[in-house]
Short mmCIF file of C-alpha atoms in Angstrom, two decimals:
data_model
loop_
_atom_site.label_atom_id
_atom_site.label_comp_id
_atom_site.label_asym_id
_atom_site.label_seq_id
_atom_site.Cartn_x
_atom_site.Cartn_y
_atom_site.Cartn_z
CA MET U 278 254.69 120.47 26.53
CA LEU U 279 252.87 118.04 28.83
CA SER U 280 253.00 115.28 26.20
CA ASN U 281 256.76 115.86 25.88
CA ILE U 282 257.14 115.38 29.66
CA SER U 283 255.11 112.16 29.44
CA ASN U 284 257.35 110.90 26.62
CA VAL U 285 260.49 111.68 28.63
CA LEU U 286 259.08 109.84 31.66
CA ARG U 287 258.23 106.80 29.56
CA ALA U 288 261.67 106.85 27.93
CA CYS U 289 263.34 107.00 31.36
CA ALA U 290 261.23 104.08 32.52
CA GLN U 291 262.34 101.95 29.56
CA LYS U 292 266.02 102.87 29.88
CA ASN U 293 268.37 99.88 30.19
CA GLY U 294 265.47 97.59 29.34
CA ALA U 295 263.79 98.11 32.72
CA ALA U 296 260.27 96.75 32.66
CA VAL U 297 258.70 99.63 34.55
CA VAL U 298 255.03 100.47 34.12
CA MET U 299 254.50 104.21 34.07
CA SER U 300 251.26 106.10 33.86
CA ALA U 301 250.92 108.09 30.67
CA ARG U 302 248.84 110.58 32.60
CA THR U 303 250.41 113.77 33.89
CA TYR U 304 249.89 115.48 37.24
CA ALA U 305 247.65 118.00 35.47
CA ASP U 306 245.16 115.20 34.79
CA PHE U 307 244.48 114.59 38.49
CA THR U 308 241.97 116.29 40.80
CA THR U 309 244.00 118.42 43.21
CA GLN U 310 241.42 118.24 46.00
CA ALA U 311 238.04 116.72 46.71
CA THR U 312 235.27 116.94 49.31
CA PHE U 313 234.21 113.82 51.17
CA GLU U 314 231.23 112.96 53.34
CA ILE U 315 232.42 111.20 56.51
CA LYS U 316 230.66 109.44 59.35
CA LYS U 317 229.19 111.50 62.20
CA CYS U 318 230.85 111.25 65.59
CA ASP U 319 228.81 110.29 68.67
CA LEU U 320 228.93 113.17 71.14
CA PHE U 321 228.96 113.45 74.93
CA LYS U 322 228.52 116.82 76.70
CA LEU U 323 229.22 118.71 73.46
CA ASP U 324 226.98 121.18 71.63
CA GLU U 325 229.10 121.27 68.48
CA ALA U 326 230.58 118.42 66.44
CA PRO U 327 233.46 117.85 64.01
CA ALA U 328 232.69 118.53 60.35
CA THR U 329 231.13 115.72 58.30
CA GLN U 330 232.00 117.30 54.94
CA VAL U 331 235.77 117.51 54.68
CA VAL U 332 238.35 118.44 52.08
CA MET U 333 241.44 116.36 51.30
CA THR U 334 244.06 117.47 48.82
CA ARG U 335 245.85 115.09 46.48
CA ASP U 336 249.17 115.74 48.26
CA GLU U 337 247.60 114.98 51.64
CA GLY U 338 246.07 111.77 50.32
CA LEU U 339 249.36 110.57 48.86
CA GLN U 340 251.17 111.37 52.10
CA TYR U 341 248.58 109.54 54.23
CA TYR U 342 248.76 106.56 51.87
CA ARG U 343 252.56 106.38 51.96
CA THR U 344 252.70 106.71 55.74
CA MET U 345 250.06 104.05 56.37
CA GLN U 346 251.67 101.67 53.89
CA THR U 347 255.06 102.20 55.54
CA MET U 348 253.58 101.41 58.96
CA ARG U 349 251.80 98.33 57.62
CA ARG U 350 254.87 96.95 55.84
CA MET U 351 257.10 97.71 58.81
CA GLU U 352 254.85 95.69 61.11
CA LEU U 353 254.65 92.79 58.67
CA LYS U 354 258.45 92.76 58.46
CA ALA U 355 258.64 92.80 62.26
CA ASP U 356 256.33 89.76 62.29
CA GLN U 357 258.68 87.97 59.89
CA LEU U 358 261.83 88.82 61.87
CA TYR U 359 260.16 87.77 65.12
CA LYS U 360 259.26 84.37 63.67
CA GLN U 361 262.89 84.03 62.57
CA LYS U 362 263.90 84.76 66.21
CA ILE U 363 265.83 87.87 65.15
CA ILE U 364 263.45 90.05 67.18
CA ARG U 365 262.97 88.67 70.71
CA GLY U 366 260.87 89.51 73.76
CA PHE U 367 257.63 91.49 73.73
CA CYS U 368 256.40 92.76 70.38
CA HIS U 369 252.95 94.33 69.89
CA LEU U 370 252.04 95.11 66.28
CA TYR U 371 249.86 97.98 65.05
CA ASP U 372 248.66 96.77 61.63
CA GLY U 373 244.98 97.57 61.14
CA GLN U 374 245.11 100.67 63.34
CA GLU U 375 247.17 102.91 61.01
CA ALA U 376 244.37 105.45 60.44
CA CYS U 377 244.47 106.36 64.14
CA ALA U 378 248.12 107.44 64.19
CA VAL U 379 248.07 109.11 60.77
CA GLY U 380 244.78 110.94 61.40
CA ILE U 381 245.96 112.24 64.78
CA GLU U 382 249.28 113.48 63.41
CA ALA U 383 247.54 115.22 60.50
CA ALA U 384 245.59 117.36 62.99
CA ILE U 385 248.28 118.36 65.50
CA ASN U 386 251.75 119.89 65.27
CA LEU U 387 255.12 118.20 65.73
CA THR U 388 255.67 120.71 68.55
CA ASP U 389 252.71 119.15 70.38
CA HIS U 390 253.35 116.13 72.58
CA LEU U 391 252.27 112.49 72.42
CA ILE U 392 252.51 109.52 74.77
CA THR U 393 251.14 106.02 74.26
CA ALA U 394 251.25 102.45 75.55
CA TYR U 395 253.39 99.60 74.23
CA ARG U 396 251.85 99.30 70.73
CA ALA U 397 254.13 102.16 69.76
CA HIS U 398 256.02 101.43 66.51
CA GLY U 399 253.58 103.43 64.36
CA TYR U 400 253.64 106.50 66.59
CA THR U 401 257.43 106.41 66.76
CA TYR U 402 257.40 106.69 62.97
CA THR U 403 254.77 109.46 62.72
CA ARG U 404 256.55 111.46 65.44
CA GLY U 405 259.75 111.57 63.39
CA GLY U 406 261.59 108.30 63.92
CA THR U 407 262.92 106.55 60.81
CA VAL U 408 262.09 103.01 59.70
CA LYS U 409 265.77 102.14 60.01
CA GLU U 410 265.94 103.38 63.63
CA ILE U 411 262.74 101.55 64.57
CA MET U 412 263.74 98.24 62.99
CA ALA U 413 267.22 98.43 64.56
CA GLU U 414 265.63 99.07 67.95
CA LEU U 415 263.43 96.00 67.52
CA THR U 416 266.54 93.88 66.90
CA GLY U 417 268.44 95.52 69.78
CA ARG U 418 271.15 97.16 67.68
CA ARG U 419 273.33 100.19 68.31
CA GLY U 420 271.64 102.22 65.55
CA GLY U 421 268.20 101.83 67.14
CA ILE U 422 266.19 104.85 68.19
CA ALA U 423 266.91 104.05 71.87
CA LYS U 424 270.46 102.83 71.10
CA GLY U 425 269.24 99.22 71.10
CA LYS U 426 268.40 99.27 74.81
CA GLY U 427 264.65 99.90 74.71
CA GLY U 428 263.24 97.36 72.29
CA SER U 429 259.68 97.22 71.00
CA MET U 430 257.96 98.89 73.97
CA HIS U 431 260.40 101.70 74.73
CA MET U 432 261.02 104.01 71.79
CA TYR U 433 261.29 107.78 72.07
CA CYS U 434 261.96 110.85 69.97
CA LYS U 435 261.37 114.61 70.12
CA ASN U 436 258.05 115.33 71.91
CA PHE U 437 257.25 111.60 72.02
CA TYR U 438 257.45 109.98 75.43
CA GLY U 439 257.05 106.31 74.51
CA GLY U 440 256.26 103.45 74.44
CA ASN U 441 255.26 102.53 78.08
CA GLY U 442 255.08 98.93 79.27
CA ILE U 443 252.87 99.32 82.37
CA VAL U 444 249.17 99.21 81.46
CA GLY U 445 247.61 102.66 81.83
CA ALA U 446 250.69 104.22 83.46
CA GLN U 447 251.28 106.62 80.54
CA VAL U 448 247.98 108.43 81.21
CA PRO U 449 249.05 110.34 84.37
CA LEU U 450 252.40 111.01 82.70
CA GLY U 451 250.58 112.56 79.75
CA ALA U 452 248.61 114.79 82.09
CA GLY U 453 251.93 115.88 83.58
CA VAL U 454 253.18 116.84 80.11
CA ALA U 455 249.93 118.80 79.57
CA LEU U 456 250.46 120.55 82.94
CA ALA U 457 253.91 121.63 81.71
CA CYS U 458 252.30 123.00 78.50
CA LYS U 459 249.82 125.02 80.56
CA TYR U 460 252.49 126.22 82.99
CA GLN U 461 254.75 127.37 80.15
CA GLU U 462 251.82 128.99 78.28
CA ASN U 463 253.17 127.72 74.95
CA ASN U 464 249.77 126.87 73.36
CA GLN U 465 250.86 123.25 73.01
CA LEU U 466 248.87 120.16 74.02
CA CYS U 467 249.45 116.52 74.85
CA VAL U 468 247.77 113.58 73.13
CA CYS U 469 247.53 110.78 75.67
CA LEU U 470 246.67 107.35 74.27
CA TYR U 471 245.62 104.10 75.91
CA GLY U 472 243.66 100.99 74.90
CA ASP U 473 240.29 99.59 75.88
CA GLY U 474 242.18 97.07 78.05
CA ALA U 475 243.55 99.92 80.18
CA ALA U 476 240.29 101.87 80.31
CA ASN U 477 239.19 100.37 83.65
CA GLN U 478 242.41 101.38 85.44
CA GLY U 479 241.90 103.51 88.55
CA GLN U 480 244.82 105.80 87.72
CA ILE U 481 243.02 106.86 84.52
CA PHE U 482 240.02 108.14 86.48
CA GLU U 483 242.30 109.94 88.95
CA THR U 484 243.96 111.61 85.98
CA TYR U 485 240.59 112.63 84.49
CA ASN U 486 239.79 114.37 87.77
CA MET U 487 243.03 116.34 87.98
CA ALA U 488 242.94 117.25 84.28
CA ALA U 489 239.38 118.58 84.59
CA LEU U 490 240.12 120.50 87.81
CA TRP U 491 243.17 122.17 86.30
CA LYS U 492 241.73 122.50 82.76
CA LEU U 493 244.77 120.82 81.25
CA PRO U 494 245.29 120.89 77.44
CA VAL U 495 245.17 117.11 77.05
CA ILE U 496 243.33 114.91 74.54
CA PHE U 497 242.68 111.53 76.15
CA ILE U 498 242.31 108.92 73.38
CA CYS U 499 241.09 105.39 73.93
CA GLU U 500 242.08 103.23 70.95
CA ASN U 501 239.30 100.67 71.24
CA ASN U 502 240.43 97.70 69.13
CA ARG U 503 237.70 95.53 70.71
CA TYR U 504 239.99 93.20 72.65
CA GLY U 505 242.13 93.77 75.74
CA MET U 506 244.64 90.95 75.27
CA GLY U 507 242.20 88.06 74.63
CA THR U 508 239.14 89.54 76.34
CA SER U 509 236.42 91.27 74.33
CA VAL U 510 235.26 94.68 75.52
CA GLU U 511 231.78 93.28 76.27
CA ARG U 512 233.27 90.79 78.76
CA ALA U 513 235.63 93.33 80.34
CA ALA U 514 233.58 96.51 80.76
CA ALA U 515 230.13 97.16 82.27
CA SER U 516 229.92 100.13 79.87
CA THR U 517 231.67 100.05 76.52
CA ASP U 518 230.88 103.73 75.84
CA TYR U 519 234.47 104.69 76.54
CA TYR U 520 233.96 108.23 75.25
CA LYS U 521 231.51 108.84 78.12
CA ARG U 522 233.84 107.52 80.80
CA GLY U 523 235.20 110.99 81.60
CA GLU U 524 231.80 111.81 83.19
CA PHE U 525 232.60 115.53 83.61
CA ILE U 526 234.86 115.62 80.51
CA PRO U 527 233.25 115.98 77.05
CA GLY U 528 233.76 113.09 74.66
CA LEU U 529 233.61 111.90 71.03
CA ARG U 530 233.26 108.42 69.56
CA VAL U 531 234.99 108.24 66.16
CA ASP U 532 235.39 105.76 63.31
CA GLY U 533 239.05 104.91 63.90
CA MET U 534 239.35 103.03 60.59
CA ASP U 535 238.83 106.21 58.53
CA VAL U 536 241.84 108.53 58.48
CA LEU U 537 239.64 111.54 57.60
CA CYS U 538 237.23 110.89 60.50
CA VAL U 539 240.18 110.68 62.91
CA ARG U 540 241.77 113.81 61.44
CA GLU U 541 238.63 115.94 61.75
CA ALA U 542 237.80 114.72 65.25
CA THR U 543 241.36 115.41 66.42
CA ARG U 544 241.27 118.91 64.90
CA PHE U 545 238.05 119.56 66.79
CA ALA U 546 239.57 118.20 70.03
CA ALA U 547 242.78 120.21 69.57
CA ASP U 548 240.80 123.44 69.07
CA HIS U 549 238.85 122.62 72.25
CA CYS U 550 242.08 122.23 74.25
CA ARG U 551 243.86 125.26 72.81
CA SER U 552 240.87 127.50 73.53
CA GLY U 553 241.32 126.88 77.27
CA LYS U 554 238.31 124.60 77.77
CA GLY U 555 240.38 121.85 79.34
CA PRO U 556 240.58 118.14 78.51
CA ILE U 557 238.51 116.18 76.00
CA LEU U 558 238.11 112.43 75.54
CA MET U 559 238.05 110.54 72.23
CA GLU U 560 237.26 106.90 71.59
CA LEU U 561 238.60 105.58 68.30
CA GLN U 562 236.80 102.43 67.19
CA THR U 563 239.52 100.43 65.47
CA TYR U 564 240.82 96.88 65.01
CA ARG U 565 244.14 95.06 65.17
CA TYR U 566 244.83 92.30 62.66
CA HIS U 567 247.54 90.58 64.70
CA GLY U 568 247.03 89.11 68.15
CA HIS U 569 247.69 91.14 71.29
CA SER U 570 251.40 90.42 70.95
CA MET U 571 253.49 88.05 68.88
CA SER U 572 252.94 85.32 71.49
CA ASP U 573 249.17 85.49 70.80
CA PRO U 574 247.96 83.89 67.56
CA GLY U 575 244.82 86.04 67.86
CA VAL U 576 242.30 83.42 66.75
CA SER U 577 241.40 81.65 70.02
CA TYR U 578 238.99 84.40 71.13
CA ARG U 579 237.83 85.60 67.68
CA THR U 580 237.33 83.88 64.36
CA ARG U 581 239.43 84.16 61.23
CA GLU U 582 236.20 85.14 59.46
CA GLU U 583 235.80 88.15 61.75
CA ILE U 584 239.31 89.35 60.98
CA GLN U 585 238.79 88.82 57.25
CA GLU U 586 235.49 90.71 57.31
CA VAL U 587 237.14 93.77 58.86
CA ARG U 588 239.98 93.55 56.32
CA SER U 589 237.56 93.38 53.40
CA LYS U 590 235.09 96.05 54.56
CA SER U 591 236.97 98.53 56.76
CA ASP U 592 240.69 98.39 56.03
CA PRO U 593 242.03 101.96 56.47
CA ILE U 594 244.50 101.76 53.57
CA SER U 595 242.01 100.24 51.14
CA MET U 596 239.40 102.83 52.13
CA LEU U 597 241.78 105.72 51.39
CA LYS U 598 242.98 104.11 48.15
CA ASP U 599 239.40 103.65 46.90
CA ARG U 600 238.57 107.28 47.69
CA MET U 601 241.58 108.56 45.79
CA LEU U 602 241.02 106.37 42.74
CA SER U 603 237.28 107.00 42.52
CA ASN U 604 237.83 110.78 42.74
CA ASN U 605 240.64 110.83 40.15
CA MET U 606 243.21 111.95 42.76
CA ALA U 607 245.76 109.27 41.81
CA SER U 608 246.29 106.42 39.39
CA VAL U 609 246.70 102.73 40.19
CA GLU U 610 250.22 102.87 38.73
CA GLU U 611 251.22 105.79 40.94
CA LEU U 612 250.06 104.03 44.10
CA LYS U 613 251.87 100.87 42.99
CA GLU U 614 255.05 102.92 42.62
CA ILE U 615 254.65 104.11 46.21
CA ASP U 616 254.18 100.48 47.30
CA VAL U 617 257.43 99.49 45.56
CA GLU U 618 259.35 102.37 47.17
CA VAL U 619 257.95 101.51 50.60
CA ARG U 620 258.89 97.83 50.26
CA LYS U 621 262.43 98.79 49.32
CA GLU U 622 262.73 101.15 52.31
CA ILE U 623 261.54 98.37 54.63
CA GLU U 624 263.93 95.81 53.13
CA ASP U 625 266.87 98.22 53.42
CA ALA U 626 265.94 98.94 57.05
CA ALA U 627 265.66 95.23 57.84
CA GLN U 628 269.08 94.64 56.28
CA PHE U 629 270.55 97.37 58.50
CA ALA U 630 268.71 96.02 61.57
CA THR U 631 270.25 92.56 61.11
CA THR U 632 273.83 93.69 60.37
CA ASP U 633 274.32 96.69 62.69
CA PRO U 634 276.33 95.71 65.82
CA GLU U 635 274.73 95.32 69.23
CA PRO U 636 275.60 98.00 71.82
CA PRO U 637 278.79 97.11 73.73
CA LEU U 638 278.70 96.31 77.46
CA GLU U 639 280.44 99.57 78.39
CA GLU U 640 277.45 101.52 77.00
CA LEU U 641 274.88 99.52 78.98
CA CYS U 642 274.37 102.12 81.72
CA ASN U 643 274.74 105.29 79.64
CA HIS U 644 271.99 107.93 79.57
CA ILE U 645 270.57 107.25 83.05
CA PHE U 646 270.81 111.01 83.61
CA SER U 647 270.38 113.62 80.89
CA ASN U 648 273.14 116.07 81.79
CA ASN U 649 275.35 114.80 84.60
CA PRO U 650 279.05 114.06 85.07
CA PRO U 651 279.86 110.35 84.61
CA VAL U 652 278.71 108.22 87.54
CA GLU U 653 279.63 104.70 88.63
CA VAL U 654 276.89 102.08 88.49
CA ARG U 655 276.96 98.74 90.28
CA GLY U 656 276.86 95.77 87.95
CA THR U 657 275.33 92.35 88.57
CA ASN U 658 277.43 91.97 91.75
CA PRO U 659 279.17 94.40 94.17
CA TRP U 660 282.55 93.86 92.48
CA SER U 661 281.33 94.61 88.98
CA LYS U 662 281.41 98.34 88.19
CA LEU U 663 280.05 100.12 85.11
CA LYS U 664 280.11 103.78 84.13
CA SER U 665 277.12 105.90 83.13
CA VAL U 666 277.77 108.76 80.70
CA SER U 667 275.02 111.27 79.88
#
């Protein structure tokens, strides 16, 4: 029976002379789950630690791979469109850091809440936004996730609060979301992300204090990609142990290039929050391949060799791919098929993002309020009037 299925698949692949390479192996040939040894987390004020022996199923692995590849390809396409001057303004790319977003999402629920800084394209996707909506937002088109009016730094969807352009300002907002979760007693939590460049902000320490006093269900996560704009962490911070910065808040330092390390640490942190113990702090040690933004070539403060070394030794997608292949959880051909599908999705989204119309002037002031009667808004001068519709 299985050989018949294989024959049918091969016949379909060759139909109309299509030169498609298909694996002769069937799903029954693959390992459905495997156990992996992962790196220990560094702990602060914690007696227990996340597991170091973890299980990943084949389906989970394929999903993580597809999601990370989609994020990677989406960012590379954004780079291309920016250089063609189709995307304008600020644009901060996330390639290299995919394991952070995918690992976090694998350990929380879509009913939980998440807020981040301006390197937000990946989280917009993992929170439920589509590639088409994200790409159209980057090009400022009507079909964008914020109707073309937010751009790269201001994307939102259900239980995702951006995309925030002011350094560190999302942290107190995230604590406010966590306060709402506690007040409503809904057993939800808020993941509140910021970078090493924001970690010295005073408002972050004020937020730590309130969150600890009120035992808020918030996971503070510092995505430490080693450079705040063009300044290395060693030059910017007297202490680079960001996971200890909470002082009275327990912390974890995690390998942010390994999706399984991030997943297990986030599960541990989520259990901590949901059990009523209050906030917890995580530092994800990660790396961005692009510069700080598209205006930064990214090689004036670090060498090309450094970037290449991280790519060759610690790339999150390559690491997951190697695990799956070496444990017989997928075939090279199957992963290549996913790559082809992802590339097509990105190309289709880019086509939409360059042909969809821009929002008309009359929609410029819409959605200032969420549920109000239409209001009049002053334009660029006292005689210019626009209308805002919720």
